[in-house]
PDB file of C-alpha atoms and ligand atoms in Angstrom:
ATOM      1  CA  MET A  83     -28.398 -64.698 -21.768  1.00 48.00           C
ATOM      2  CA  VAL A  84     -29.225 -63.997 -25.384  1.00 68.00           C
ATOM      3  CA  THR A  85     -27.253 -66.067 -27.854  1.00 84.00           C
ATOM      4  CA  ARG A  86     -25.006 -64.005 -30.120  1.00 93.00           C
ATOM      5  CA  ALA A  87     -22.580 -64.751 -32.905  1.00 96.00           C
ATOM      6  CA  ASP A  88     -20.190 -62.534 -34.821  1.00 94.00           C
ATOM      7  CA  ILE A  89     -19.451 -64.705 -37.846  1.00 98.00           C
ATOM      8  CA  GLY A  90     -22.032 -66.403 -40.045  1.00 98.00           C
ATOM      9  CA  VAL A  91     -21.587 -69.399 -42.335  1.00 97.00           C
ATOM     10  CA  ILE A  92     -24.161 -70.287 -44.987  1.00 97.00           C
ATOM     11  CA  GLY A  93     -23.259 -73.618 -46.512  1.00 92.00           C
ATOM     12  CA  GLY A  94     -23.832 -77.313 -46.912  1.00 76.00           C
ATOM     13  CA  SER A  95     -24.817 -79.534 -44.037  1.00 66.00           C
ATOM     14  CA  GLY A  96     -21.296 -80.910 -43.587  1.00 68.00           C
ATOM     15  CA  PHE A  97     -20.477 -77.968 -41.372  1.00 78.00           C
ATOM     16  CA  TYR A  98     -22.299 -78.906 -38.164  1.00 75.00           C
ATOM     17  CA  SER A  99     -19.354 -80.845 -36.872  1.00 76.00           C
ATOM     18  CA  LEU A 100     -17.252 -77.667 -36.898  1.00 81.00           C
ATOM     19  CA  LEU A 101     -19.081 -76.101 -34.002  1.00 88.00           C
ATOM     20  CA  ASP A 102     -18.275 -76.670 -30.324  1.00 86.00           C
ATOM     21  CA  ASP A 103     -20.937 -76.147 -27.650  1.00 88.00           C
ATOM     22  CA  ALA A 104     -23.524 -75.935 -30.400  1.00 92.00           C
ATOM     23  CA  GLU A 105     -26.984 -74.639 -29.653  1.00 95.00           C
ATOM     24  CA  GLU A 106     -29.913 -74.738 -32.054  1.00 95.00           C
ATOM     25  CA  ILE A 107     -32.054 -71.655 -32.350  1.00 95.00           C
ATOM     26  CA  GLU A 108     -35.382 -71.301 -34.063  1.00 95.00           C
ATOM     27  CA  LEU A 109     -35.660 -67.813 -35.453  1.00 95.00           C
ATOM     28  CA  ALA A 110     -38.532 -65.915 -36.993  1.00 95.00           C
ATOM     29  CA  THR A 111     -37.853 -62.976 -39.300  1.00 97.00           C
ATOM     30  CA  PRO A 112     -40.099 -60.474 -41.107  1.00 97.00           C
ATOM     31  CA  TYR A 113     -39.334 -62.597 -44.197  1.00 97.00           C
ATOM     32  CA  GLY A 114     -40.403 -65.900 -42.728  1.00 98.00           C
ATOM     33  CA  PRO A 115     -38.185 -68.564 -41.174  1.00 97.00           C
ATOM     34  CA  PRO A 116     -34.631 -69.144 -42.450  1.00 98.00           C
ATOM     35  CA  SER A 117     -33.738 -72.334 -44.362  1.00 97.00           C
ATOM     36  CA  ASP A 118     -33.564 -74.241 -41.077  1.00 95.00           C
ATOM     37  CA  VAL A 119     -32.848 -73.821 -37.377  1.00 95.00           C
ATOM     38  CA  VAL A 120     -29.674 -71.786 -36.890  1.00 96.00           C
ATOM     39  CA  THR A 121     -26.852 -73.549 -35.093  1.00 95.00           C
ATOM     40  CA  VAL A 122     -24.689 -71.291 -32.952  1.00 96.00           C
ATOM     41  CA  GLY A 123     -21.436 -72.491 -31.455  1.00 95.00           C
ATOM     42  CA  ARG A 124     -17.734 -71.792 -31.229  1.00 95.00           C
ATOM     43  CA  ILE A 125     -14.795 -72.331 -33.535  1.00 95.00           C
ATOM     44  CA  GLY A 126     -11.738 -71.612 -31.431  1.00 93.00           C
ATOM     45  CA  SER A 127     -12.368 -68.243 -29.811  1.00 93.00           C
ATOM     46  CA  ARG A 128     -14.983 -67.111 -32.342  1.00 96.00           C
ATOM     47  CA  SER A 129     -18.738 -67.462 -32.032  1.00 96.00           C
ATOM     48  CA  VAL A 130     -20.301 -68.686 -35.245  1.00 96.00           C
ATOM     49  CA  ALA A 131     -23.865 -69.037 -36.526  1.00 97.00           C
ATOM     50  CA  PHE A 132     -24.456 -71.664 -39.186  1.00 96.00           C
ATOM     51  CA  ILE A 133     -27.384 -71.970 -41.598  1.00 96.00           C
ATOM     52  CA  PRO A 134     -27.654 -74.889 -44.045  1.00 95.00           C
ATOM     53  CA  ARG A 135     -28.489 -72.996 -47.225  1.00 96.00           C
ATOM     54  CA  HIS A 136     -30.801 -75.636 -48.710  1.00 95.00           C
ATOM     55  CA  GLY A 137     -32.191 -76.832 -45.364  1.00 94.00           C
ATOM     56  CA  ARG A 138     -30.958 -79.951 -43.559  1.00 91.00           C
ATOM     57  CA  ASP A 139     -33.026 -82.208 -45.767  1.00 90.00           C
ATOM     58  CA  HIS A 140     -32.053 -80.192 -48.856  1.00 91.00           C
ATOM     59  CA  ARG A 141     -35.658 -79.197 -49.406  1.00 93.00           C
ATOM     60  CA  PHE A 142     -34.990 -75.769 -50.956  1.00 96.00           C
ATOM     61  CA  PRO A 143     -33.791 -75.718 -54.561  1.00 96.00           C
ATOM     62  CA  PRO A 144     -31.630 -72.663 -55.391  1.00 96.00           C
ATOM     63  CA  HIS A 145     -34.529 -70.529 -56.607  1.00 96.00           C
ATOM     64  CA  ARG A 146     -36.606 -71.259 -53.484  1.00 97.00           C
ATOM     65  CA  ILE A 147     -34.036 -70.583 -50.766  1.00 97.00           C
ATOM     66  CA  PRO A 148     -35.315 -67.994 -48.259  1.00 98.00           C
ATOM     67  CA  TYR A 149     -32.323 -65.736 -48.866  1.00 98.00           C
ATOM     68  CA  ARG A 150     -33.777 -62.683 -47.118  1.00 98.00           C
ATOM     69  CA  ALA A 151     -34.685 -64.635 -44.002  1.00 98.00           C
ATOM     70  CA  ASN A 152     -31.229 -66.250 -43.849  1.00 98.00           C
ATOM     71  CA  LEU A 153     -29.255 -62.996 -43.921  1.00 98.00           C
ATOM     72  CA  TRP A 154     -31.710 -61.226 -41.623  1.00 98.00           C
ATOM     73  CA  ALA A 155     -31.492 -64.069 -39.109  1.00 98.00           C
ATOM     74  CA  LEU A 156     -27.700 -63.888 -39.091  1.00 98.00           C
ATOM     75  CA  ARG A 157     -27.666 -60.130 -38.597  1.00 98.00           C
ATOM     76  CA  SER A 158     -30.211 -60.364 -35.794  1.00 97.00           C
ATOM     77  CA  LEU A 159     -27.835 -62.715 -33.959  1.00 97.00           C
ATOM     78  CA  GLY A 160     -25.105 -60.076 -34.159  1.00 97.00           C
ATOM     79  CA  VAL A 161     -23.289 -61.515 -37.182  1.00 98.00           C
ATOM     80  CA  ARG A 162     -21.361 -58.952 -39.221  1.00 98.00           C
ATOM     81  CA  GLN A 163     -19.103 -61.179 -41.352  1.00 98.00           C
ATOM     82  CA  VAL A 164     -20.456 -63.996 -43.534  1.00 98.00           C
ATOM     83  CA  LEU A 165     -18.616 -66.844 -45.253  1.00 98.00           C
ATOM     84  CA  ALA A 166     -20.478 -68.552 -48.080  1.00 98.00           C
ATOM     85  CA  PRO A 167     -19.002 -71.840 -49.305  1.00 95.00           C
ATOM     86  CA  SER A 168     -20.655 -73.311 -52.396  1.00 94.00           C
ATOM     87  CA  ALA A 169     -20.158 -75.628 -55.362  1.00 90.00           C
ATOM     88  CA  VAL A 170     -19.634 -74.049 -58.780  1.00 93.00           C
ATOM     89  CA  GLY A 171     -18.954 -75.039 -62.372  1.00 93.00           C
ATOM     90  CA  SER A 172     -15.801 -73.787 -64.072  1.00 95.00           C
ATOM     91  CA  LEU A 173     -15.845 -71.777 -67.295  1.00 96.00           C
ATOM     92  CA  ARG A 174     -12.105 -72.130 -67.794  1.00 94.00           C
ATOM     93  CA  ALA A 175     -10.175 -75.209 -68.766  1.00 91.00           C
ATOM     94  CA  GLU A 176      -7.382 -74.267 -66.348  1.00 91.00           C
ATOM     95  CA  TYR A 177      -9.688 -74.312 -63.294  1.00 92.00           C
ATOM     96  CA  GLY A 178     -10.397 -78.007 -62.933  1.00 88.00           C
ATOM     97  CA  PRO A 179     -12.379 -79.909 -60.318  1.00 88.00           C
ATOM     98  CA  GLY A 180     -10.892 -79.213 -56.900  1.00 89.00           C
ATOM     99  CA  ALA A 181      -9.814 -75.655 -57.646  1.00 93.00           C
ATOM    100  CA  LEU A 182     -10.903 -73.037 -55.146  1.00 96.00           C
ATOM    101  CA  VAL A 183     -12.003 -69.655 -56.496  1.00 98.00           C
ATOM    102  CA  ILE A 184     -12.497 -66.615 -54.273  1.00 98.00           C
ATOM    103  CA  PRO A 185     -14.390 -64.399 -56.729  1.00 98.00           C
ATOM    104  CA  ASP A 186     -14.200 -60.607 -56.687  1.00 98.00           C
ATOM    105  CA  GLN A 187     -16.995 -59.964 -59.187  1.00 98.00           C
ATOM    106  CA  LEU A 188     -20.475 -61.242 -59.888  1.00 98.00           C
ATOM    107  CA  VAL A 189     -22.884 -61.307 -62.834  1.00 98.00           C
ATOM    108  CA  ASP A 190     -26.552 -61.798 -62.000  1.00 98.00           C
ATOM    109  CA  ARG A 191     -28.352 -64.027 -64.515  1.00 98.00           C
ATOM    110  CA  THR A 192     -31.147 -64.983 -62.123  1.00 98.00           C
ATOM    111  CA  SER A 193     -34.735 -63.955 -62.741  1.00 97.00           C
ATOM    112  CA  GLY A 194     -37.747 -63.558 -60.535  1.00 92.00           C
ATOM    113  CA  ARG A 195     -35.898 -63.730 -57.199  1.00 97.00           C
ATOM    114  CA  VAL A 196     -36.613 -61.072 -54.606  1.00 96.00           C
ATOM    115  CA  GLN A 197     -33.300 -59.264 -54.341  1.00 97.00           C
ATOM    116  CA  THR A 198     -33.894 -56.426 -51.896  1.00 97.00           C
ATOM    117  CA  TYR A 199     -35.104 -55.700 -48.376  1.00 97.00           C
ATOM    118  CA  TYR A 200     -36.080 -52.176 -49.408  1.00 96.00           C
ATOM    119  CA  ASP A 201     -39.201 -52.670 -51.491  1.00 91.00           C
ATOM    120  CA  ILE A 202     -41.553 -50.481 -49.467  1.00 84.00           C
ATOM    121  CA  ASP A 203     -41.491 -46.868 -48.293  1.00 82.00           C
ATOM    122  CA  GLY A 204     -38.960 -45.503 -50.738  1.00 83.00           C
ATOM    123  CA  ALA A 205     -35.896 -46.620 -52.612  1.00 87.00           C
ATOM    124  CA  VAL A 206     -32.574 -47.520 -51.061  1.00 93.00           C
ATOM    125  CA  HIS A 207     -29.694 -47.771 -53.544  1.00 95.00           C
ATOM    126  CA  VAL A 208     -26.569 -49.395 -52.137  1.00 96.00           C
ATOM    127  CA  SER A 209     -23.258 -49.604 -53.959  1.00 96.00           C
ATOM    128  CA  PHE A 210     -22.554 -53.060 -55.348  1.00 98.00           C
ATOM    129  CA  ALA A 211     -19.619 -52.212 -57.623  1.00 98.00           C
ATOM    130  CA  ASP A 212     -17.451 -54.526 -55.566  1.00 98.00           C
ATOM    131  CA  PRO A 213     -19.831 -57.183 -54.319  1.00 98.00           C
ATOM    132  CA  TYR A 214     -17.457 -59.018 -51.972  1.00 98.00           C
ATOM    133  CA  CYS A 215     -15.646 -58.066 -48.784  1.00 98.00           C
ATOM    134  CA  PRO A 216     -11.984 -57.269 -49.616  1.00 98.00           C
ATOM    135  CA  SER A 217     -10.865 -58.227 -46.150  1.00 98.00           C
ATOM    136  CA  GLY A 218     -12.760 -61.531 -46.099  1.00 98.00           C
ATOM    137  CA  ARG A 219     -11.450 -62.370 -49.567  1.00 98.00           C
ATOM    138  CA  ALA A 220      -7.841 -61.679 -48.593  1.00 98.00           C
ATOM    139  CA  THR A 221      -8.203 -63.744 -45.426  1.00 98.00           C
ATOM    140  CA  ALA A 222      -9.718 -66.689 -47.297  1.00 98.00           C
ATOM    141  CA  VAL A 223      -7.066 -66.632 -50.039  1.00 98.00           C
ATOM    142  CA  ARG A 224      -4.230 -66.463 -47.524  1.00 98.00           C
ATOM    143  CA  THR A 225      -5.711 -69.220 -45.389  1.00 98.00           C
ATOM    144  CA  ALA A 226      -6.381 -71.564 -48.314  1.00 97.00           C
ATOM    145  CA  ARG A 227      -2.927 -71.096 -49.803  1.00 97.00           C
ATOM    146  CA  SER A 228      -1.181 -71.638 -46.493  1.00 97.00           C
ATOM    147  CA  GLY A 229      -3.065 -74.935 -46.315  1.00 93.00           C
ATOM    148  CA  GLY A 230      -1.647 -75.885 -49.716  1.00 93.00           C
ATOM    149  CA  TRP A 231      -4.854 -75.433 -51.702  1.00 92.00           C
ATOM    150  CA  GLU A 232      -4.568 -74.224 -55.290  1.00 88.00           C
ATOM    151  CA  THR A 233      -6.549 -70.975 -55.014  1.00 96.00           C
ATOM    152  CA  VAL A 234      -7.679 -68.463 -57.612  1.00 98.00           C
ATOM    153  CA  ASP A 235      -7.661 -64.951 -56.159  1.00 98.00           C
ATOM    154  CA  GLY A 236     -10.449 -63.118 -57.990  1.00 98.00           C
ATOM    155  CA  GLY A 237     -12.673 -63.840 -60.940  1.00 98.00           C
ATOM    156  CA  THR A 238     -16.302 -63.450 -61.886  1.00 98.00           C
ATOM    157  CA  LEU A 239     -19.079 -65.691 -60.599  1.00 98.00           C
ATOM    158  CA  VAL A 240     -22.084 -65.922 -62.925  1.00 98.00           C
ATOM    159  CA  VAL A 241     -25.212 -66.771 -60.963  1.00 98.00           C
ATOM    160  CA  ILE A 242     -27.832 -68.506 -63.081  1.00 98.00           C
ATOM    161  CA  GLU A 243     -31.448 -69.063 -62.159  1.00 97.00           C
ATOM    162  CA  GLY A 244     -31.388 -72.859 -62.284  1.00 94.00           C
ATOM    163  CA  PRO A 245     -32.351 -75.400 -61.281  1.00 94.00           C
ATOM    164  CA  ARG A 246     -31.246 -76.544 -64.743  1.00 94.00           C
ATOM    165  CA  PHE A 247     -27.593 -76.324 -65.742  1.00 92.00           C
ATOM    166  CA  SER A 248     -26.356 -74.092 -68.586  1.00 93.00           C
ATOM    167  CA  THR A 249     -26.745 -74.901 -72.245  1.00 93.00           C
ATOM    168  CA  ARG A 250     -23.516 -75.237 -74.210  1.00 93.00           C
ATOM    169  CA  ALA A 251     -24.177 -71.896 -75.927  1.00 94.00           C
ATOM    170  CA  GLU A 252     -24.815 -70.091 -72.635  1.00 95.00           C
ATOM    171  CA  SER A 253     -21.694 -71.545 -71.130  1.00 94.00           C
ATOM    172  CA  GLN A 254     -19.583 -70.528 -74.145  1.00 94.00           C
ATOM    173  CA  TRP A 255     -21.061 -67.050 -73.993  1.00 96.00           C
ATOM    174  CA  TYR A 256     -20.172 -66.652 -70.302  1.00 97.00           C
ATOM    175  CA  ALA A 257     -16.649 -67.892 -70.967  1.00 96.00           C
ATOM    176  CA  ALA A 258     -16.242 -65.561 -73.975  1.00 96.00           C
ATOM    177  CA  ASN A 259     -17.024 -62.646 -71.667  1.00 97.00           C
ATOM    178  CA  GLY A 260     -14.075 -63.598 -69.527  1.00 97.00           C
ATOM    179  CA  TRP A 261     -16.176 -64.831 -66.612  1.00 98.00           C
ATOM    180  CA  SER A 262     -14.746 -67.622 -64.467  1.00 97.00           C
ATOM    181  CA  ILE A 263     -17.322 -69.760 -62.667  1.00 97.00           C
ATOM    182  CA  VAL A 264     -21.067 -70.518 -62.637  1.00 97.00           C
ATOM    183  CA  GLY A 265     -23.315 -71.138 -59.645  1.00 96.00           C
ATOM    184  CA  MET A 266     -26.973 -70.872 -58.609  1.00 96.00           C
ATOM    185  CA  THR A 267     -26.974 -69.458 -55.072  1.00 97.00           C
ATOM    186  CA  GLY A 268     -24.470 -66.573 -54.973  1.00 98.00           C
ATOM    187  CA  PHE A 269     -27.190 -64.084 -55.814  1.00 98.00           C
ATOM    188  CA  PRO A 270     -29.211 -62.558 -54.208  1.00 98.00           C
ATOM    189  CA  GLU A 271     -27.216 -63.769 -51.176  1.00 98.00           C
ATOM    190  CA  ALA A 272     -24.412 -61.274 -51.854  1.00 98.00           C
ATOM    191  CA  ILE A 273     -26.600 -58.211 -52.407  1.00 98.00           C
ATOM    192  CA  LEU A 274     -28.795 -58.967 -49.406  1.00 98.00           C
ATOM    193  CA  ALA A 275     -25.674 -59.165 -47.238  1.00 98.00           C
ATOM    194  CA  ARG A 276     -24.581 -55.784 -48.607  1.00 98.00           C
ATOM    195  CA  GLU A 277     -28.032 -54.304 -47.960  1.00 98.00           C
ATOM    196  CA  LEU A 278     -27.571 -55.251 -44.299  1.00 98.00           C
ATOM    197  CA  ALA A 279     -24.001 -53.861 -44.246  1.00 98.00           C
ATOM    198  CA  LEU A 280     -22.564 -57.328 -43.710  1.00 98.00           C
ATOM    199  CA  CYS A 281     -19.213 -58.564 -45.011  1.00 98.00           C
ATOM    200  CA  TYR A 282     -19.764 -61.386 -47.504  1.00 98.00           C
ATOM    201  CA  THR A 283     -17.122 -63.724 -48.919  1.00 98.00           C
ATOM    202  CA  SER A 284     -17.774 -66.503 -51.424  1.00 98.00           C
ATOM    203  CA  LEU A 285     -15.660 -69.676 -51.145  1.00 97.00           C
ATOM    204  CA  SER A 286     -16.350 -71.338 -54.483  1.00 96.00           C
ATOM    205  CA  LEU A 287     -15.288 -74.940 -54.963  1.00 93.00           C
ATOM    206  CA  VAL A 288     -15.086 -76.064 -58.594  1.00 91.00           C
ATOM    207  CA  THR A 289     -16.820 -79.426 -58.954  1.00 86.00           C
ATOM    208  CA  ASP A 290     -16.991 -79.711 -62.741  1.00 84.00           C
ATOM    209  CA  HIS A 291     -16.531 -77.933 -66.028  1.00 83.00           C
ATOM    210  CA  ASP A 292     -19.681 -76.204 -67.217  1.00 78.00           C
ATOM    211  CA  ALA A 293     -21.248 -77.413 -70.472  1.00 76.00           C
ATOM    212  CA  GLY A 294     -19.249 -75.251 -72.850  1.00 64.00           C
ATOM    213  CA  VAL A 295     -15.742 -76.069 -71.725  1.00 60.00           C
ATOM    214  CA  GLU A 296     -15.477 -79.700 -72.704  1.00 60.00           C
ATOM    215  CA  ALA A 297     -17.094 -82.043 -75.137  1.00 53.00           C
ATOM    216  CA  GLY A 298     -19.328 -84.735 -73.654  1.00 57.00           C
ATOM    217  CA  GLN A 299     -22.661 -84.697 -71.917  1.00 58.00           C
ATOM    218  CA  GLY A 300     -22.056 -81.660 -69.772  1.00 64.00           C
ATOM    219  CA  VAL A 301     -22.421 -81.733 -66.026  1.00 69.00           C
ATOM    220  CA  THR A 302     -24.717 -84.129 -64.185  1.00 78.00           C
ATOM    221  CA  HIS A 303     -26.136 -83.770 -60.701  1.00 79.00           C
ATOM    222  CA  ASP A 304     -24.489 -87.017 -59.567  1.00 80.00           C
ATOM    223  CA  GLU A 305     -21.054 -85.776 -60.607  1.00 75.00           C
ATOM    224  CA  VAL A 306     -21.493 -82.616 -58.598  1.00 73.00           C
ATOM    225  CA  LEU A 307     -22.691 -84.436 -55.475  1.00 76.00           C
ATOM    226  CA  GLU A 308     -19.987 -87.080 -55.599  1.00 75.00           C
ATOM    227  CA  PHE A 309     -17.227 -84.588 -56.079  1.00 74.00           C
ATOM    228  CA  PHE A 310     -18.534 -82.234 -53.429  1.00 70.00           C
ATOM    229  CA  ALA A 311     -18.750 -85.040 -50.885  1.00 73.00           C
ATOM    230  CA  GLN A 312     -15.086 -85.850 -51.481  1.00 74.00           C
ATOM    231  CA  ASN A 313     -14.138 -82.238 -50.858  1.00 83.00           C
ATOM    232  CA  VAL A 314     -16.417 -81.491 -47.923  1.00 82.00           C
ATOM    233  CA  THR A 315     -13.705 -82.172 -45.369  1.00 85.00           C
ATOM    234  CA  ARG A 316     -11.280 -79.891 -47.120  1.00 90.00           C
ATOM    235  CA  MET A 317     -13.834 -77.082 -47.359  1.00 92.00           C
ATOM    236  CA  ARG A 318     -14.798 -77.579 -43.725  1.00 91.00           C
ATOM    237  CA  THR A 319     -11.188 -77.117 -42.664  1.00 93.00           C
ATOM    238  CA  LEU A 320     -10.873 -73.998 -44.786  1.00 95.00           C
ATOM    239  CA  VAL A 321     -14.030 -72.480 -43.301  1.00 96.00           C
ATOM    240  CA  ALA A 322     -12.876 -73.202 -39.747  1.00 95.00           C
ATOM    241  CA  GLU A 323      -9.411 -71.736 -40.324  1.00 97.00           C
ATOM    242  CA  THR A 324     -10.798 -68.697 -42.135  1.00 98.00           C
ATOM    243  CA  VAL A 325     -13.272 -68.050 -39.319  1.00 97.00           C
ATOM    244  CA  GLU A 326     -10.396 -67.941 -36.856  1.00 97.00           C
ATOM    245  CA  ALA A 327      -8.309 -65.707 -39.142  1.00 98.00           C
ATOM    246  CA  LEU A 328     -10.999 -63.095 -39.837  1.00 98.00           C
ATOM    247  CA  PRO A 329     -10.328 -59.723 -38.205  1.00 96.00           C
ATOM    248  CA  ASP A 330     -12.057 -58.936 -34.893  1.00 94.00           C
ATOM    249  CA  GLU A 331     -12.717 -55.349 -35.882  1.00 94.00           C
ATOM    250  CA  ARG A 332     -13.887 -54.503 -39.361  1.00 96.00           C
ATOM    251  CA  THR A 333     -11.857 -51.931 -41.292  1.00 95.00           C
ATOM    252  CA  CYS A 334     -13.316 -52.801 -44.728  1.00 98.00           C
ATOM    253  CA  PRO A 335     -15.991 -50.598 -46.388  1.00 97.00           C
ATOM    254  CA  CYS A 336     -18.822 -53.151 -45.922  1.00 98.00           C
ATOM    255  CA  GLY A 337     -19.989 -51.815 -42.566  1.00 97.00           C
ATOM    256  CA  SER A 338     -20.437 -48.331 -44.066  1.00 96.00           C
ATOM    257  CA  ALA A 339     -22.605 -49.525 -46.965  1.00 97.00           C
ATOM    258  CA  LEU A 340     -25.669 -47.771 -45.547  1.00 96.00           C
ATOM    259  CA  ASP A 341     -24.012 -44.615 -44.204  1.00 95.00           C
ATOM    260  CA  GLY A 342     -25.955 -41.505 -45.174  1.00 93.00           C
ATOM    261  CA  ILE A 343     -28.913 -43.515 -46.461  1.00 93.00           C
ATOM    262  CA  LYS A 344     -32.294 -43.086 -44.820  1.00 91.00           C
ATOM    263  CA  LEU A 345     -33.663 -46.555 -44.140  1.00 92.00           C
ATOM    264  CA  PRO A 346     -37.410 -47.254 -44.026  1.00 91.00           C
ATOM    265  CA  PHE A 347     -36.948 -49.471 -40.957  1.00 92.00           C
ATOM    266  CA  GLU A 348     -34.359 -50.302 -38.341  1.00 92.00           C
ATOM    267  CA  LEU A 349     -31.974 -53.150 -38.928  1.00 94.00           C
ATOM    268  CA  PRO A 350     -31.761 -55.873 -36.292  1.00 94.00           C
TER     269      PRO A 350
HETATM  270 ZN1   ZN B  98     -16.091 -56.408 -45.200  1.00 58.22          ZN
END
């Protein structure tokens, strides 16, 4: 029997322990191998495929992650809904470390990353006005709040190229635009999911204030890692509960993202 999954999780390596009856699958895609072997297992009644975004040994920095291979691999397993937990910096004093933000908008400040599957045989223009799945967002917000987690429903994630953190001036500029949080991996992950007509929901855990918000040295890598480790268990629980709460049948617009568009190749 061919292994299938209907929900995908792209996240940190703390998530392996979530999966029952886990099976590891090595997948090849037209875009090379994904970040690592894909682990497929169950959470409650749902079948879930998990990919560690940076690889198990954390070998891929944000700008080197094989984003296209990761999303393609998930879709080829049957996945149609994706949850994407990640660590972010906060641009607002009121969102401190430990806050959970479920963003509804995105600003792409990356450069030089391949951000489309459709770069041969004609253009494919998908709508990205609302980059996240409304249904996945609502489910995540509801689930987090019912677990007692202070949760921000909406906001704008700025995705920077990295691997460096923001300068103070950049951070102040992002904040002055009204944007909420800063990360390095949310793009092109979100657009590639949309290009495959997948639902995509970002679960953004604030680990620190970005450089512009507070005086001091700005964020350090050690701070981020230490804080994230402390919150891994909490995020793991949220992912597991959200997986179980996601709808069986999609009624959101994500699955229709490619309707009426002539594709240069068949999707898996
Ligand atoms: Zn959706």
